[in-house]
């Protein structure tokens, strides 16, 4: 992980020693767990490196203080979970970062500027003098050659002059999200009471499950009215969240769109009928969703780049409720590929971090949108709910055999955008 490379195994180029050994000499340690990146000192206190994607590992612990390195690239939910623990222990927190656009780090800086309880400092290369300016300008020319003049200047402003205005290098949706903000499509968005609220999922077990709440309105408008993320829960938890959300907004329920791999087993639900030959087996996620009162629809299989292209096509039509979609909006801004210094090109795959779960769920939304606006709707086979409507007369809860038969009858040919 990034934390291991940047902190635990990083070497000081001036001394040739691991930075962690310089900070904490072995003479003051009781023991060291390299696998867990954990140090226990002879005083009894402990120190550990944990990535922000795994912040839930610290919930329930007694954290006295924390340092967030490269905070702009971290999961902003980490501080929301850990702040009460630090406050209870009368502890401290330190956030160090390079700007990456006007994201949660920018918002925290503005908060600190207004609060007497926080210290803040923005130090550019001109303030610190850590690197001679002629070297910075030489780096600018190299960036121009690698990335082009515009992107090269943005990198210099970001890395050396702490600019929050500079574009995020390699962001898939940076231009589209900037345009949405400029056009006022990120702000206060009221759900439309006459149209159903659909959901779009990225299903996870160990990783986060992310759900976007959205409406398809006339004029090719997509109103994104909410976003929810959690980890370690079964389908029934998310079903309750959706039911509560729709009820609070007084919206009729639409369909629950899931990725093409939603046939995977749901580890949290098992057949509990001892007469059933499947007794003790994990159920498929779609089967569990139906039992929980959801209306799952599986989006067409597609490649990663097809999905990214679909998102780019719909983002100019999207209106985001900033209060209810804060982390999701930031994730779409941060979703990016990385530059490969060896091949001198951007990687052909996105960086897998906290933002990718939100982006994957939004790809589901983009693929689902075409299904919602497609007309006329074809009659649904037995066991599936017609999109946006109530079950047809005589509808019955599908059996496991019905689901398997419906899957066997699905077209196998991939449909491209």
GROMACS .gro file of C-alpha atoms in nm:
model
  417
    1UNK     CA    1   0.000   0.000   0.000
    2UNK     CA    2   0.098   0.364  -0.034
    3UNK     CA    3   0.153   0.400   0.340
    4UNK     CA    4   0.410   0.119   0.339
    5UNK     CA    5   0.602   0.266   0.045
    6UNK     CA    6   0.590   0.628   0.157
    7UNK     CA    7   0.659   0.581   0.528
    8UNK     CA    8   0.746   0.231   0.647
    9UNK     CA    9   1.003   0.131   0.381
   10UNK     CA   10   1.101   0.479   0.260
   11UNK     CA   11   1.475   0.553   0.261
   12UNK     CA   12   1.634   0.892   0.328
   13UNK     CA   13   1.842   0.958   0.014
   14UNK     CA   14   2.085   1.175   0.214
   15UNK     CA   15   2.169   0.911   0.476
   16UNK     CA   16   2.076   0.580   0.311
   17UNK     CA   17   1.877   0.481   0.620
   18UNK     CA   18   1.509   0.396   0.650
   19UNK     CA   19   1.321   0.700   0.767
   20UNK     CA   20   1.129   0.495   1.020
   21UNK     CA   21   1.457   0.386   1.183
   22UNK     CA   22   1.579   0.744   1.197
   23UNK     CA   23   1.257   0.855   1.365
   24UNK     CA   24   1.235   0.561   1.606
   25UNK     CA   25   1.575   0.398   1.682
   26UNK     CA   26   1.561   0.030   1.773
   27UNK     CA   27   1.705   0.112   2.115
   28UNK     CA   28   1.375   0.268   2.226
   29UNK     CA   29   1.154  -0.010   2.088
   30UNK     CA   30   1.016  -0.309   2.275
   31UNK     CA   31   0.916  -0.492   1.956
   32UNK     CA   32   0.835  -0.430   1.588
   33UNK     CA   33   0.572  -0.602   1.370
   34UNK     CA   34   0.674  -0.544   1.010
   35UNK     CA   35   0.360  -0.705   0.867
   36UNK     CA   36   0.129  -0.476   1.064
   37UNK     CA   37   0.369  -0.177   1.044
   38UNK     CA   38   0.339  -0.158   1.423
   39UNK     CA   39   0.591  -0.050   1.688
   40UNK     CA   40   0.561  -0.092   2.065
   41UNK     CA   41   0.798   0.123   2.266
   42UNK     CA   42   0.962   0.041   2.597
   43UNK     CA   43   0.746   0.309   2.757
   44UNK     CA   44   0.433   0.107   2.669
   45UNK     CA   45   0.306   0.345   2.405
   46UNK     CA   46   0.250   0.226   2.046
   47UNK     CA   47   0.278   0.368   1.694
   48UNK     CA   48   0.132   0.227   1.371
   49UNK     CA   49   0.102   0.310   1.002
   50UNK     CA   50  -0.249   0.252   0.861
   51UNK     CA   51  -0.387   0.351   0.522
   52UNK     CA   52  -0.696   0.573   0.522
   53UNK     CA   53  -0.887   0.300   0.335
   54UNK     CA   54  -0.854   0.086   0.650
   55UNK     CA   55  -0.945   0.351   0.906
   56UNK     CA   56  -1.221   0.127   1.047
   57UNK     CA   57  -0.947  -0.090   1.198
   58UNK     CA   58  -0.893   0.187   1.452
   59UNK     CA   59  -1.256   0.223   1.554
   60UNK     CA   60  -1.283   0.118   1.918
   61UNK     CA   61  -0.915   0.176   1.992
   62UNK     CA   62  -0.767   0.444   2.217
   63UNK     CA   63  -0.594   0.677   1.971
   64UNK     CA   64  -0.404   0.958   2.146
   65UNK     CA   65  -0.292   1.134   1.830
   66UNK     CA   66  -0.273   1.086   1.455
   67UNK     CA   67  -0.083   1.226   1.159
   68UNK     CA   68  -0.251   1.216   0.817
   69UNK     CA   69   0.011   1.226   0.542
   70UNK     CA   70  -0.099   1.341   0.195
   71UNK     CA   71  -0.441   1.415   0.340
   72UNK     CA   72  -0.579   1.536   0.005
   73UNK     CA   73  -0.538   1.183  -0.134
   74UNK     CA   74  -0.686   1.010   0.171
   75UNK     CA   75  -1.042   0.900   0.236
   76UNK     CA   76  -1.215   1.201   0.399
   77UNK     CA   77  -1.440   0.965   0.597
   78UNK     CA   78  -1.138   0.858   0.803
   79UNK     CA   79  -1.135   1.174   1.013
   80UNK     CA   80  -1.513   1.164   1.061
   81UNK     CA   81  -1.478   0.821   1.222
   82UNK     CA   82  -1.161   0.891   1.422
   83UNK     CA   83  -1.229   1.247   1.543
   84UNK     CA   84  -1.457   1.137   1.834
   85UNK     CA   85  -1.190   0.890   1.951
   86UNK     CA   86  -0.919   1.157   1.949
   87UNK     CA   87  -1.147   1.406   2.124
   88UNK     CA   88  -1.238   1.156   2.397
   89UNK     CA   89  -0.869   1.104   2.468
   90UNK     CA   90  -0.798   1.477   2.465
   91UNK     CA   91  -0.563   1.399   2.179
   92UNK     CA   92  -0.422   1.579   1.877
   93UNK     CA   93  -0.428   1.552   1.498
   94UNK     CA   94  -0.188   1.675   1.230
   95UNK     CA   95  -0.274   1.693   0.859
   96UNK     CA   96   0.005   1.730   0.603
   97UNK     CA   97  -0.066   1.745   0.231
   98UNK     CA   98   0.004   1.869  -0.115
   99UNK     CA   99  -0.304   2.032  -0.274
  100UNK     CA  100  -0.509   1.815  -0.508
  101UNK     CA  101  -0.779   2.055  -0.619
  102UNK     CA  102  -1.051   2.208  -0.402
  103UNK     CA  103  -1.133   1.891  -0.214
  104UNK     CA  104  -1.176   1.798   0.153
  105UNK     CA  105  -0.821   1.914   0.235
  106UNK     CA  106  -0.906   2.257   0.095
  107UNK     CA  107  -1.228   2.266   0.298
  108UNK     CA  108  -1.039   2.171   0.614
  109UNK     CA  109  -0.782   2.446   0.552
  110UNK     CA  110  -1.059   2.704   0.520
  111UNK     CA  111  -1.213   2.573   0.842
  112UNK     CA  112  -0.880   2.604   1.024
  113UNK     CA  113  -0.834   2.960   0.900
  114UNK     CA  114  -1.158   3.058   1.076
  115UNK     CA  115  -1.109   2.858   1.396
  116UNK     CA  116  -0.898   2.970   1.693
  117UNK     CA  117  -0.863   2.603   1.794
  118UNK     CA  118  -0.665   2.507   1.484
  119UNK     CA  119  -0.319   2.598   1.358
  120UNK     CA  120  -0.269   2.624   0.982
  121UNK     CA  121   0.023   2.703   0.757
  122UNK     CA  122   0.070   2.709   0.378
  123UNK     CA  123   0.438   2.702   0.284
  124UNK     CA  124   0.542   2.733  -0.080
  125UNK     CA  125   0.888   2.673  -0.217
  126UNK     CA  126   0.937   3.050  -0.207
  127UNK     CA  127   0.865   3.045   0.168
  128UNK     CA  128   1.084   2.748   0.265
  129UNK     CA  129   1.368   2.777   0.016
  130UNK     CA  130   1.404   2.398   0.039
  131UNK     CA  131   1.483   2.375  -0.333
  132UNK     CA  132   1.654   2.650  -0.539
  133UNK     CA  133   1.409   2.823  -0.775
  134UNK     CA  134   1.631   2.752  -1.077
  135UNK     CA  135   1.585   2.380  -1.014
  136UNK     CA  136   1.208   2.432  -0.995
  137UNK     CA  137   1.213   2.608  -1.332
  138UNK     CA  138   1.421   2.328  -1.479
  139UNK     CA  139   1.160   2.086  -1.348
  140UNK     CA  140   0.894   2.297  -1.520
  141UNK     CA  141   1.064   2.248  -1.858
  142UNK     CA  142   1.082   1.873  -1.797
  143UNK     CA  143   0.713   1.863  -1.708
  144UNK     CA  144   0.635   2.055  -2.028
  145UNK     CA  145   0.815   1.790  -2.228
  146UNK     CA  146   0.640   1.504  -2.051
  147UNK     CA  147   0.284   1.629  -2.002
  148UNK     CA  148   0.249   1.937  -2.222
  149UNK     CA  149   0.273   2.300  -2.121
  150UNK     CA  150  -0.069   2.334  -1.955
  151UNK     CA  151  -0.047   2.018  -1.744
  152UNK     CA  152   0.319   2.083  -1.669
  153UNK     CA  153   0.248   2.429  -1.530
  154UNK     CA  154  -0.041   2.289  -1.326
  155UNK     CA  155   0.191   2.034  -1.167
  156UNK     CA  156   0.449   2.299  -1.078
  157UNK     CA  157   0.184   2.523  -0.923
  158UNK     CA  158   0.044   2.230  -0.728
  159UNK     CA  159   0.365   2.067  -0.605
  160UNK     CA  160   0.583   2.372  -0.541
  161UNK     CA  161   0.345   2.664  -0.492
  162UNK     CA  162   0.055   2.493  -0.307
  163UNK     CA  163  -0.209   2.588  -0.565
  164UNK     CA  164  -0.556   2.448  -0.508
  165UNK     CA  165  -0.661   2.570  -0.852
  166UNK     CA  166  -0.434   2.335  -1.047
  167UNK     CA  167  -0.592   2.040  -1.229
  168UNK     CA  168  -0.548   1.688  -1.085
  169UNK     CA  169  -0.312   1.502  -1.315
  170UNK     CA  170  -0.469   1.189  -1.463
  171UNK     CA  171  -0.823   1.260  -1.336
  172UNK     CA  172  -1.083   1.087  -1.553
  173UNK     CA  173  -1.366   1.328  -1.481
  174UNK     CA  174  -1.182   1.643  -1.375
  175UNK     CA  175  -1.305   1.864  -1.660
  176UNK     CA  176  -1.663   1.738  -1.637
  177UNK     CA  177  -1.683   1.793  -1.260
  178UNK     CA  178  -1.525   2.139  -1.288
  179UNK     CA  179  -1.781   2.231  -1.553
  180UNK     CA  180  -2.062   2.101  -1.332
  181UNK     CA  181  -1.947   2.331  -1.052
  182UNK     CA  182  -1.908   2.629  -1.287
  183UNK     CA  183  -2.256   2.576  -1.430
  184UNK     CA  184  -2.416   2.555  -1.086
  185UNK     CA  185  -2.503   2.185  -1.113
  186UNK     CA  186  -2.343   2.109  -0.777
  187UNK     CA  187  -2.533   2.265  -0.490
  188UNK     CA  188  -2.883   2.248  -0.346
  189UNK     CA  189  -3.087   1.996  -0.547
  190UNK     CA  190  -3.444   1.911  -0.455
  191UNK     CA  191  -3.576   1.565  -0.554
  192UNK     CA  192  -3.867   1.570  -0.797
  193UNK     CA  193  -4.175   1.419  -0.626
  194UNK     CA  194  -4.327   1.286  -0.949
  195UNK     CA  195  -4.038   1.061  -1.054
  196UNK     CA  196  -3.904   0.744  -0.893
  197UNK     CA  197  -3.574   0.727  -0.711
  198UNK     CA  198  -3.343   0.462  -0.856
  199UNK     CA  199  -3.022   0.334  -0.700
  200UNK     CA  200  -2.689   0.232  -0.855
  201UNK     CA  201  -2.456   0.000  -0.665
  202UNK     CA  202  -2.098  -0.109  -0.632
  203UNK     CA  203  -2.122  -0.429  -0.429
  204UNK     CA  204  -1.844  -0.516  -0.190
  205UNK     CA  205  -1.784  -0.758   0.095
  206UNK     CA  206  -1.446  -0.665   0.242
  207UNK     CA  207  -1.439  -0.334   0.053
  208UNK     CA  208  -1.695  -0.058   0.073
  209UNK     CA  209  -2.038  -0.092  -0.082
  210UNK     CA  210  -2.143   0.236  -0.242
  211UNK     CA  211  -2.495   0.333  -0.352
  212UNK     CA  212  -2.597   0.641  -0.552
  213UNK     CA  213  -2.959   0.764  -0.532
  214UNK     CA  214  -3.081   0.928  -0.853
  215UNK     CA  215  -3.374   1.027  -1.073
  216UNK     CA  216  -3.413   1.041  -1.452
  217UNK     CA  217  -3.606   1.358  -1.538
  218UNK     CA  218  -3.740   1.496  -1.867
  219UNK     CA  219  -3.492   1.687  -2.082
  220UNK     CA  220  -3.223   1.422  -2.027
  221UNK     CA  221  -3.157   1.549  -1.675
  222UNK     CA  222  -3.012   1.317  -1.413
  223UNK     CA  223  -3.077   1.440  -1.060
  224UNK     CA  224  -2.835   1.278  -0.813
  225UNK     CA  225  -3.001   1.318  -0.475
  226UNK     CA  226  -2.782   1.113  -0.245
  227UNK     CA  227  -2.490   0.878  -0.192
  228UNK     CA  228  -2.427   0.618   0.078
  229UNK     CA  229  -2.119   0.408   0.155
  230UNK     CA  230  -2.048   0.148   0.423
  231UNK     CA  231  -1.852  -0.172   0.476
  232UNK     CA  232  -1.907  -0.502   0.653
  233UNK     CA  233  -2.288  -0.515   0.622
  234UNK     CA  234  -2.526  -0.753   0.448
  235UNK     CA  235  -2.781  -0.663   0.181
  236UNK     CA  236  -3.058  -0.618   0.440
  237UNK     CA  237  -2.876  -0.320   0.589
  238UNK     CA  238  -2.864  -0.137   0.256
  239UNK     CA  239  -3.227  -0.223   0.186
  240UNK     CA  240  -3.326  -0.049   0.510
  241UNK     CA  241  -3.114   0.254   0.423
  242UNK     CA  242  -3.281   0.285   0.080
  243UNK     CA  243  -3.628   0.244   0.227
  244UNK     CA  244  -3.560   0.510   0.490
  245UNK     CA  245  -3.406   0.748   0.236
  246UNK     CA  246  -3.696   0.721  -0.008
  247UNK     CA  247  -3.946   0.760   0.275
  248UNK     CA  248  -3.773   1.069   0.413
  249UNK     CA  249  -3.770   1.233   0.068
  250UNK     CA  250  -4.127   1.110   0.004
  251UNK     CA  251  -4.026   0.949  -0.325
  252UNK     CA  252  -4.162   0.639  -0.493
  253UNK     CA  253  -3.905   0.364  -0.527
  254UNK     CA  254  -3.752   0.284  -0.863
  255UNK     CA  255  -3.512   0.003  -0.953
  256UNK     CA  256  -3.188  -0.105  -0.789
  257UNK     CA  257  -2.922  -0.135  -1.057
  258UNK     CA  258  -2.630  -0.362  -0.982
  259UNK     CA  259  -2.310  -0.455  -1.169
  260UNK     CA  260  -2.302  -0.751  -1.402
  261UNK     CA  261  -2.114  -0.959  -1.141
  262UNK     CA  262  -2.403  -0.942  -0.892
  263UNK     CA  263  -2.449  -1.320  -0.928
  264UNK     CA  264  -2.173  -1.368  -0.673
  265UNK     CA  265  -2.261  -1.528  -0.343
  266UNK     CA  266  -2.371  -1.312  -0.052
  267UNK     CA  267  -2.161  -1.429   0.244
  268UNK     CA  268  -2.395  -1.277   0.500
  269UNK     CA  269  -2.706  -1.477   0.398
  270UNK     CA  270  -2.756  -1.851   0.393
  271UNK     CA  271  -3.042  -2.086   0.318
  272UNK     CA  272  -3.187  -2.175   0.658
  273UNK     CA  273  -3.456  -2.423   0.555
  274UNK     CA  274  -3.331  -2.771   0.655
  275UNK     CA  275  -3.561  -2.930   0.394
  276UNK     CA  276  -3.413  -2.721   0.113
  277UNK     CA  277  -3.127  -2.908  -0.066
  278UNK     CA  278  -2.936  -2.579  -0.065
  279UNK     CA  279  -2.942  -2.567   0.318
  280UNK     CA  280  -2.617  -2.414   0.445
  281UNK     CA  281  -2.520  -2.262   0.109
  282UNK     CA  282  -2.462  -1.891   0.050
  283UNK     CA  283  -2.724  -1.728  -0.169
  284UNK     CA  284  -2.666  -1.513  -0.472
  285UNK     CA  285  -2.677  -1.141  -0.407
  286UNK     CA  286  -2.965  -1.081  -0.648
  287UNK     CA  287  -3.168  -1.348  -0.469
  288UNK     CA  288  -3.101  -1.184  -0.133
  289UNK     CA  289  -3.190  -0.841  -0.271
  290UNK     CA  290  -3.530  -0.967  -0.386
  291UNK     CA  291  -3.595  -1.126  -0.047
  292UNK     CA  292  -3.510  -0.792   0.117
  293UNK     CA  293  -3.775  -0.613  -0.088
  294UNK     CA  294  -3.539  -0.456  -0.340
  295UNK     CA  295  -3.593  -0.456  -0.716
  296UNK     CA  296  -3.256  -0.551  -0.864
  297UNK     CA  297  -3.174  -0.502  -1.229
  298UNK     CA  298  -2.838  -0.608  -1.363
  299UNK     CA  299  -2.677  -0.362  -1.606
  300UNK     CA  300  -2.534  -0.480  -1.935
  301UNK     CA  301  -2.184  -0.624  -1.917
  302UNK     CA  302  -1.925  -0.372  -2.033
  303UNK     CA  303  -1.554  -0.302  -2.029
  304UNK     CA  304  -1.400  -0.061  -1.782
  305UNK     CA  305  -1.324   0.197  -2.049
  306UNK     CA  306  -1.676   0.165  -2.195
  307UNK     CA  307  -1.811   0.245  -1.850
  308UNK     CA  308  -1.578   0.543  -1.805
  309UNK     CA  309  -1.689   0.671  -2.146
  310UNK     CA  310  -2.053   0.633  -2.043
  311UNK     CA  311  -1.991   0.837  -1.727
  312UNK     CA  312  -1.829   1.114  -1.930
  313UNK     CA  313  -2.134   1.120  -2.156
  314UNK     CA  314  -2.386   1.161  -1.873
  315UNK     CA  315  -2.195   1.396  -1.638
  316UNK     CA  316  -2.297   1.706  -1.840
  317UNK     CA  317  -2.660   1.607  -1.765
  318UNK     CA  318  -2.612   1.551  -1.391
  319UNK     CA  319  -2.724   1.773  -1.105
  320UNK     CA  320  -2.566   1.685  -0.768
  321UNK     CA  321  -2.699   1.759  -0.423
  322UNK     CA  322  -2.377   1.874  -0.258
  323UNK     CA  323  -2.493   1.816   0.100
  324UNK     CA  324  -2.604   1.457   0.040
  325UNK     CA  325  -2.334   1.356  -0.210
  326UNK     CA  326  -2.026   1.528  -0.063
  327UNK     CA  327  -1.788   1.230  -0.047
  328UNK     CA  328  -1.917   1.091  -0.376
  329UNK     CA  329  -1.865   1.421  -0.560
  330UNK     CA  330  -1.512   1.442  -0.426
  331UNK     CA  331  -1.447   1.082  -0.527
  332UNK     CA  332  -1.549   1.156  -0.886
  333UNK     CA  333  -1.304   1.447  -0.886
  334UNK     CA  334  -1.026   1.231  -0.742
  335UNK     CA  335  -1.080   0.919  -0.956
  336UNK     CA  336  -0.769   0.899  -1.168
  337UNK     CA  337  -0.500   0.696  -1.333
  338UNK     CA  338  -0.134   0.733  -1.246
  339UNK     CA  339   0.168   0.837  -1.445
  340UNK     CA  340   0.425   0.562  -1.499
  341UNK     CA  341   0.773   0.712  -1.479
  342UNK     CA  342   0.928   0.408  -1.647
  343UNK     CA  343   0.704   0.391  -1.954
  344UNK     CA  344   0.641   0.769  -1.961
  345UNK     CA  345   0.268   0.720  -2.014
  346UNK     CA  346  -0.042   0.710  -1.797
  347UNK     CA  347  -0.144   0.365  -1.677
  348UNK     CA  348  -0.436   0.208  -1.860
  349UNK     CA  349  -0.612   0.124  -1.534
  350UNK     CA  350  -0.750   0.352  -1.261
  351UNK     CA  351  -0.575   0.385  -0.928
  352UNK     CA  352  -0.752   0.162  -0.675
  353UNK     CA  353  -0.821   0.369  -0.367
  354UNK     CA  354  -1.117   0.501  -0.167
  355UNK     CA  355  -1.248   0.696  -0.467
  356UNK     CA  356  -1.270   0.395  -0.697
  357UNK     CA  357  -1.569   0.241  -0.513
  358UNK     CA  358  -1.775   0.555  -0.566
  359UNK     CA  359  -1.663   0.576  -0.928
  360UNK     CA  360  -1.749   0.210  -0.991
  361UNK     CA  361  -2.100   0.266  -0.855
  362UNK     CA  362  -2.136   0.571  -1.077
  363UNK     CA  363  -2.039   0.359  -1.378
  364UNK     CA  364  -2.335   0.140  -1.285
  365UNK     CA  365  -2.550   0.454  -1.283
  366UNK     CA  366  -2.427   0.555  -1.628
  367UNK     CA  367  -2.503   0.212  -1.772
  368UNK     CA  368  -2.842   0.205  -1.596
  369UNK     CA  369  -2.950   0.543  -1.731
  370UNK     CA  370  -2.986   0.407  -2.084
  371UNK     CA  371  -3.209   0.130  -1.951
  372UNK     CA  372  -3.433   0.377  -1.767
  373UNK     CA  373  -3.482   0.607  -2.066
  374UNK     CA  374  -3.516   0.320  -2.313
  375UNK     CA  375  -3.872   0.299  -2.450
  376UNK     CA  376  -4.087   0.107  -2.471
  377UNK     CA  377  -4.007  -0.121  -2.182
  378UNK     CA  378  -4.019  -0.490  -2.265
  379UNK     CA  379  -4.242  -0.713  -2.047
  380UNK     CA  380  -4.038  -0.853  -1.761
  381UNK     CA  381  -4.001  -1.232  -1.726
  382UNK     CA  382  -4.155  -1.401  -1.423
  383UNK     CA  383  -3.977  -1.301  -1.106
  384UNK     CA  384  -3.847  -0.963  -1.222
  385UNK     CA  385  -4.013  -0.630  -1.142
  386UNK     CA  386  -4.102  -0.387  -1.417
  387UNK     CA  387  -3.878  -0.080  -1.396
  388UNK     CA  388  -4.025   0.202  -1.192
  389UNK     CA  389  -4.362   0.037  -1.138
  390UNK     CA  390  -4.547  -0.198  -0.910
  391UNK     CA  391  -4.537  -0.576  -0.957
  392UNK     CA  392  -4.778  -0.694  -1.228
  393UNK     CA  393  -5.099  -0.873  -1.125
  394UNK     CA  394  -5.032  -1.229  -1.015
  395UNK     CA  395  -4.662  -1.166  -0.954
  396UNK     CA  396  -4.499  -1.413  -0.714
  397UNK     CA  397  -4.167  -1.415  -0.534
  398UNK     CA  398  -3.925  -1.600  -0.768
  399UNK     CA  399  -3.770  -1.925  -0.662
  400UNK     CA  400  -3.402  -2.003  -0.688
  401UNK     CA  401  -3.476  -2.218  -0.994
  402UNK     CA  402  -3.652  -1.919  -1.158
  403UNK     CA  403  -3.344  -1.703  -1.112
  404UNK     CA  404  -3.112  -1.966  -1.256
  405UNK     CA  405  -3.341  -2.010  -1.555
  406UNK     CA  406  -3.357  -1.635  -1.617
  407UNK     CA  407  -2.977  -1.616  -1.605
  408UNK     CA  408  -2.947  -1.904  -1.851
  409UNK     CA  409  -3.174  -1.719  -2.096
  410UNK     CA  410  -2.978  -1.393  -2.084
  411UNK     CA  411  -2.799  -1.288  -2.405
  412UNK     CA  412  -2.428  -1.364  -2.387
  413UNK     CA  413  -2.304  -1.113  -2.644
  414UNK     CA  414  -2.147  -0.800  -2.497
  415UNK     CA  415  -2.313  -0.475  -2.590
  416UNK     CA  416  -2.076  -0.182  -2.635
  417UNK     CA  417  -2.159   0.183  -2.601
   0.00000   0.00000   0.00000
